[in-house]
Amino acid sequence: MARTSSSKENAQALFHSLRSAYAATPVNLKIIDLYVGFAAFTALIQVVYMASVGSFPFNSFLSGVLSCVGTAVLAVCLRIQVNKENKEFKDLPPERAFADFVLCNLVLHLVIMNFLG
Amino acid sequence: MATMPASASDLLKSFKLKTKQQELLIRVSILCLVYILAFITRLFSVLRYESMIHEFDPYFNYRTTLYLTENGFYDFWNWFDYESWYPLGRIVGGTLYPGLMVTAVLIYRILRFLRFAVHIREVCVLTAPFFASNTTLVAYFFGKEIWDSGAGLVAAILIAVCPGYISRSVAGSYDNEGVAIFALLFTFYVFVKAVNTGSLAWSLASAFGYFYMVSAWGGYVFIINLIPLYVLVLLITGRYSMRLYVAYNCMYILGMLLAMQIRFVGFQHVQSGEHMAAMGVFFLMQVFYFLDWVKHMLSDTKLFQAFLRITVTSAVAVGGVALGLGMVSGYISPWTGRFYSLLDPTYAKDHIPIIASVSEHQPTAWSSFMFDFHILLFLFPAGLYFCFKRLSDATIFIVMYGLTSMYFAGVMVRLILVATPAVCLISAIAVSATVKNLTVLLRSKNKVVQTGSTKGSGGSKSSSKALLDQSQPFQKNGAIALLFGAFYLLSRYATHCTWVTSEAYSSPSIVLAARGAHGNRVIFDDYREAYFWLRQNTPQDAKVMSWWDYGYQITAMGNRTVIVDNNTWNNTHIATVGRAMSSYEDEAIEIIRSLDVDYVLVVFGGVTGYSSDDINKFLWMVRIGGGVFPVIKEPDYLVNGEYRVDKGAAPKMLNCLMYKLCYYRFGEMMTEYGKPPGYDRARGVEIGNKDVKLEHLEEAFTTSNWIVRIYRVKPPNNRW
């Protein structure tokens, strides 16, 4: 019993410290995180739908899910490059990071539109 | 301040360049010369014979390129070819890699736009040398990225003449590898650049490079497994970084999506076992990033350890369960035979004789390594040593590429081609580092006087060498001697490569040459003679049965429907042809009539001594036929395990269709002075059954040197 309660305490302490640390992140990063969460949620909905009605036009399913996953991943890359705490990217102007993000998303969505069928 | 120089020396001084500009001039001129060299060293066969397509596979590529130029991309992408694999046809649009054809047609359109009236065949013949030149440029930039510009220059020079690459990219070898090696090296270069800089733009470029590779060659599986393996090694050695995350993720997602646009690849990136490593590493990267982020946010390490344990165990468990479910349910298909035989070389010989029979798939002999690499063979370990001395993300990559590709090159001869860029790059590092150290030694002598007694921090090369100098007075001479040795070796390498290219790799295979009795050159153009006879003397809808080697050439040059060709996608169909060739004539004619065959073509080398003919390939026909139809048994054709065609041969061998078709009327032929008639020069024996009578076939055409023999199928007799 003691072990489970201590692990429960551990989990709660973990959760609290994470919450407090996250509250301290800048607003622009929180917006990106929100976008990533939204994209992941959309992908989840699509997977659930596929599980219920079947995967017949498989290319359509793949293009839908991969567009969500792809844009989430690209947003995370943007977050990495824009985050002021990352020493490796301190020379990179945020405008360049955003331009790269837009370019990659453009390519991603063009391919998705071709793949949707 | 006169605007015009007053004297000649002032004029010269105004042209004198600073050191940096001199260096740039030297580098650019070396690269230009290497570019031209890489192109012209591949032109031997065009100069000796004519500008034509070599070998077998390139003829299919040429035919599809012709179709693309005549009918446009949409018809090409949706093309169903009814002229091959006779009753079945072939979905060409969905079963080829379009990169090569699209590239050639693009170059052709550009040249035509600039009003150069070239024929598409010329563009096809010269595509491979052009891309070889481009590969040298990419090798230069890659070497610069890994080590420095000196290594890049040496890498460009080495790869320009390396026989391992030349073998598949001579002028006329219009095959996927000519373009694919360029795409491979380009993808690797751009990916390493992305890992070094962490830029999304470079990562996008590597996704496009990967897309080009996927469109060009089936060997793209190497990239999609090497890069995840590399990422895994970086993660294990503790080199995880944000740059790696950005580079790999962008490349994987965009590359996978782009690759799935090629119909031949289809959904393999999510369904095939060969591509699962990339997906696994993708998920692993997400876990790493998540853990890194949590660690960054938590200040308490003990809490983090607990969290780490939970996350890692759950991630591994979920991943293992998913992979297990996928493999057990069959959703994730296991490794296909072609690639499985790379991991287990004995697999193909026991289970898939068609893969085992291709001569390019045999294991590599040591002599092939020496032949194709020469001095690079011992420069490779030296380069590995230098790479390990200066480990960085980029050198780890090239080391992994070199080691994995050398392993695969040892398993299959054809894959020496994939190992060549890695070997050239690593050897270039060795050469460049050695030459640099030696020349530093040469230059350091002058500094002995000034820095003789200062110990310094021991970091400056000149001061430490200066200390050594006093104890070894002949160091400068030794350095000069070693430099001469290095240049001698490199010059021998260049000579060897040119000799190899000229002697071994410049033969078109479709035109044979030999030395006559008086030393004059004799050309055997029998193949083209036969194909053009077919084109001009047979009905348009005639169907030709031959062994699968010649299928592409018959459809491309003879323009007739064939039963089987080099695509070898249907083993049963090929086994049917093999069975027909190895049966007695009465059984074979049933199979021939059921396939609607009008002409049978065989290749026979007995008169000229040509050893790649159908009698030498016959045992493979028996094995492949016997693999599907147990009525064909290999021991029936052998005598005491030995394959013979003379009097002591097995009776089934002496009466099978292939024997009859090859040796029809050969019993009366005098092939060599002093030998009896019917002496087979390729096997070196007198044949056993000289009295060959054909009942259901009649001879239609035999070429001037008896190399290709065509027989017409007679219609069934009238019944009475």
Short mmCIF file of C-alpha atoms in Angstrom, two decimals, chain B residues 429-642:
data_model
loop_
_atom_site.label_atom_id
_atom_site.label_comp_id
_atom_site.label_asym_id
_atom_site.label_seq_id
_atom_site.Cartn_x
_atom_site.Cartn_y
_atom_site.Cartn_z
CA ILE B 429 39.89 11.71 -46.28
CA ALA B 430 42.91 9.45 -45.85
CA VAL B 431 44.72 10.90 -48.86
CA SER B 432 43.92 14.49 -48.00
CA ALA B 433 44.86 14.17 -44.34
CA THR B 434 48.12 12.37 -45.15
CA VAL B 435 49.16 14.83 -47.84
CA LYS B 436 48.26 17.71 -45.57
CA ASN B 437 50.38 16.35 -42.71
CA LEU B 438 53.30 15.71 -45.03
CA THR B 439 53.22 19.18 -46.56
CA VAL B 440 52.96 20.74 -43.11
CA LEU B 441 56.13 18.81 -42.27
CA LEU B 442 57.75 20.17 -45.39
CA ARG B 443 56.88 23.73 -44.49
CA SER B 444 57.68 23.57 -40.78
CA LYS B 445 61.47 23.37 -41.11
CA ASN B 446 61.77 27.16 -41.34
CA LYS B 447 60.15 27.67 -37.98
CA VAL B 448 62.76 25.64 -36.08
CA VAL B 449 64.98 28.65 -35.54
CA GLN B 450 62.30 30.87 -34.01
CA THR B 451 60.34 28.45 -31.90
CA GLY B 452 63.09 26.02 -30.96
CA SER B 453 62.89 26.24 -27.20
CA THR B 454 59.29 27.24 -26.57
CA LYS B 455 57.15 24.38 -25.34
CA GLY B 456 53.93 26.31 -25.63
CA SER B 457 50.71 24.47 -25.02
CA GLY B 458 51.75 21.66 -27.35
CA GLY B 459 48.81 22.50 -29.56
CA SER B 460 50.63 24.22 -32.37
CA LYS B 461 51.68 21.72 -35.03
CA SER B 462 54.77 23.65 -36.05
CA SER B 463 56.21 23.92 -32.57
CA SER B 464 55.70 20.24 -31.80
CA LYS B 465 57.13 19.30 -35.16
CA ALA B 466 59.97 21.67 -34.52
CA LEU B 467 60.80 19.72 -31.40
CA LEU B 468 60.74 16.47 -33.38
CA ASP B 469 62.81 18.02 -36.11
CA GLN B 470 65.86 18.30 -33.94
CA SER B 471 65.93 14.59 -33.19
CA GLN B 472 65.15 13.40 -36.78
CA PRO B 473 67.10 15.49 -39.23
CA PHE B 474 65.93 13.58 -42.31
CA GLN B 475 62.29 14.31 -41.68
CA LYS B 476 61.99 16.72 -44.57
CA ASN B 477 63.53 14.19 -46.96
CA GLY B 478 61.26 11.51 -45.61
CA ALA B 479 58.27 13.74 -46.19
CA ILE B 480 59.32 14.41 -49.79
CA ALA B 481 59.84 10.68 -50.38
CA LEU B 482 56.43 9.85 -48.94
CA LEU B 483 54.79 12.54 -51.01
CA PHE B 484 56.35 11.12 -54.15
CA GLY B 485 55.15 7.70 -53.11
CA ALA B 486 51.62 8.99 -52.63
CA PHE B 487 51.60 10.68 -56.03
CA TYR B 488 53.01 7.56 -57.65
CA LEU B 489 50.23 5.46 -56.13
CA LEU B 490 47.58 7.90 -57.29
CA SER B 491 49.00 7.93 -60.81
CA ARG B 492 48.99 4.13 -60.88
CA TYR B 493 45.37 4.26 -59.75
CA ALA B 494 44.48 6.56 -62.63
CA THR B 495 46.25 4.31 -65.13
CA HIS B 496 44.56 1.21 -63.75
CA CYS B 497 41.14 2.80 -63.88
CA THR B 498 41.53 3.89 -67.47
CA TRP B 499 42.78 0.45 -68.45
CA VAL B 500 39.88 -1.27 -66.69
CA THR B 501 37.36 1.05 -68.29
CA SER B 502 38.82 0.46 -71.71
CA GLU B 503 39.16 -3.33 -71.47
CA ALA B 504 36.38 -4.56 -69.25
CA TYR B 505 33.52 -2.16 -68.91
CA SER B 506 33.10 -0.64 -72.36
CA SER B 507 31.61 -3.54 -74.22
CA PRO B 508 28.07 -3.07 -75.43
CA SER B 509 27.23 -6.78 -74.93
CA ILE B 510 24.98 -6.66 -77.93
CA VAL B 511 27.86 -6.29 -80.35
CA LEU B 512 30.74 -8.68 -79.82
CA ALA B 513 34.27 -8.17 -80.94
CA ALA B 514 37.18 -10.55 -81.21
CA ARG B 515 40.65 -10.66 -82.66
CA GLY B 516 40.93 -12.45 -85.96
CA ALA B 517 43.76 -14.77 -86.94
CA HIS B 518 45.83 -11.88 -88.29
CA GLY B 519 45.17 -9.57 -85.34
CA ASN B 520 42.43 -7.66 -87.11
CA ARG B 521 39.24 -6.87 -85.22
CA VAL B 522 36.20 -8.94 -86.11
CA ILE B 523 32.79 -7.60 -85.16
CA PHE B 524 29.83 -9.92 -84.52
CA ASP B 525 26.64 -7.95 -84.94
CA ASP B 526 24.43 -11.05 -84.92
CA TYR B 527 21.96 -9.94 -82.29
CA ARG B 528 20.87 -6.86 -84.13
CA GLU B 529 20.86 -8.78 -87.40
CA ALA B 530 18.41 -11.28 -85.93
CA TYR B 531 16.18 -8.68 -84.29
CA PHE B 532 15.92 -6.69 -87.47
CA TRP B 533 15.18 -9.85 -89.44
CA LEU B 534 12.31 -10.41 -86.99
CA ARG B 535 11.17 -6.83 -87.45
CA GLN B 536 11.14 -7.01 -91.24
CA ASN B 537 10.17 -10.60 -92.04
CA THR B 538 7.53 -11.66 -89.57
CA PRO B 539 3.88 -10.70 -89.27
CA GLN B 540 3.11 -7.77 -86.98
CA ASP B 541 1.32 -9.90 -84.41
CA ALA B 542 3.91 -12.69 -84.29
CA LYS B 543 4.82 -13.97 -80.84
CA VAL B 544 8.38 -14.93 -80.05
CA MET B 545 9.42 -17.36 -77.38
CA SER B 546 12.96 -17.13 -76.04
CA TRP B 547 14.68 -17.24 -72.70
CA TRP B 548 13.87 -14.19 -70.59
CA ASP B 549 17.32 -12.58 -71.08
CA TYR B 550 16.45 -11.43 -74.57
CA GLY B 551 12.90 -10.25 -74.00
CA TYR B 552 13.61 -6.56 -73.68
CA GLN B 553 15.82 -6.51 -76.74
CA ILE B 554 13.29 -8.36 -78.85
CA THR B 555 10.48 -5.97 -77.98
CA ALA B 556 12.65 -2.88 -78.35
CA MET B 557 14.48 -3.73 -81.56
CA GLY B 558 12.39 -6.48 -83.10
CA ASN B 559 9.10 -4.83 -82.17
CA ARG B 560 7.40 -8.17 -81.63
CA THR B 561 5.42 -9.62 -78.74
CA VAL B 562 7.42 -11.82 -76.40
CA ILE B 563 6.36 -14.47 -73.92
CA VAL B 564 8.76 -13.60 -71.07
CA ASP B 565 11.25 -10.81 -70.59
CA ASN B 566 13.81 -9.47 -68.11
CA ASN B 567 11.22 -8.12 -65.73
CA THR B 568 10.84 -11.69 -64.36
CA TRP B 569 7.77 -10.80 -62.38
CA ASN B 570 5.94 -14.05 -63.09
CA ASN B 571 7.97 -17.09 -62.10
CA THR B 572 5.40 -19.60 -63.32
CA HIS B 573 5.37 -18.13 -66.82
CA ILE B 574 9.15 -18.30 -66.99
CA ALA B 575 9.03 -21.84 -65.65
CA THR B 576 6.61 -22.74 -68.44
CA VAL B 577 9.09 -21.51 -71.01
CA GLY B 578 11.87 -23.35 -69.20
CA ARG B 579 9.82 -26.50 -69.21
CA ALA B 580 9.17 -26.14 -72.95
CA MET B 581 12.88 -25.72 -73.65
CA SER B 582 13.85 -28.75 -71.59
CA SER B 583 11.21 -31.20 -72.80
CA TYR B 584 11.24 -33.51 -75.78
CA GLU B 585 9.91 -31.87 -78.92
CA ASP B 586 6.50 -33.58 -78.77
CA GLU B 587 5.77 -32.35 -75.25
CA ALA B 588 7.25 -28.94 -75.93
CA ILE B 589 5.07 -28.33 -78.98
CA GLU B 590 1.96 -28.69 -76.78
CA ILE B 591 3.19 -25.91 -74.51
CA ILE B 592 4.29 -23.82 -77.48
CA ARG B 593 0.91 -24.13 -79.18
CA SER B 594 -0.91 -23.32 -75.93
CA LEU B 595 1.03 -20.06 -75.72
CA ASP B 596 0.26 -19.12 -79.36
CA VAL B 597 3.96 -18.93 -80.13
CA ASP B 598 4.94 -18.35 -83.74
CA TYR B 599 8.73 -18.14 -83.50
CA VAL B 600 11.30 -19.57 -81.13
CA LEU B 601 14.63 -17.81 -80.69
CA VAL B 602 17.76 -19.36 -79.24
CA VAL B 603 21.29 -18.09 -78.81
CA PHE B 604 24.08 -20.45 -79.73
CA GLY B 605 27.79 -19.88 -79.32
CA GLY B 606 29.23 -23.10 -80.70
CA VAL B 607 30.53 -21.66 -83.97
CA THR B 608 32.16 -18.53 -82.55
CA GLY B 609 33.12 -19.78 -79.09
CA TYR B 610 30.73 -17.32 -77.47
CA SER B 611 30.20 -18.66 -73.98
CA SER B 612 27.10 -16.78 -72.77
CA ASP B 613 24.75 -18.77 -74.94
CA ASP B 614 21.62 -20.72 -74.12
CA ILE B 615 23.36 -24.10 -73.80
CA ASN B 616 25.46 -22.72 -70.97
CA LYS B 617 22.38 -21.18 -69.38
CA PHE B 618 20.39 -24.36 -69.95
CA LEU B 619 20.75 -25.75 -66.44
CA TRP B 620 19.10 -22.65 -65.03
CA MET B 621 16.15 -23.26 -67.36
CA VAL B 622 15.95 -26.77 -65.98
CA ARG B 623 16.15 -25.58 -62.38
CA ILE B 624 13.60 -22.83 -62.77
CA GLY B 625 11.27 -25.08 -64.76
CA GLY B 626 11.76 -27.87 -62.28
CA GLY B 627 11.00 -25.53 -59.42
CA VAL B 628 7.41 -25.20 -60.60
CA PHE B 629 6.88 -28.41 -62.64
CA PRO B 630 8.36 -31.40 -60.80
CA VAL B 631 8.24 -33.43 -64.03
CA ILE B 632 11.51 -31.72 -65.00
CA LYS B 633 14.28 -33.20 -62.91
CA GLU B 634 17.77 -31.79 -63.05
CA PRO B 635 19.62 -35.13 -62.63
CA ASP B 636 18.04 -36.34 -65.91
CA TYR B 637 20.26 -33.93 -67.81
CA LEU B 638 23.49 -34.66 -65.99
CA VAL B 639 25.88 -37.59 -66.18
CA ASN B 640 27.45 -38.34 -62.80
CA GLY B 641 26.62 -34.80 -61.75
CA GLU B 642 28.45 -33.45 -64.77
#
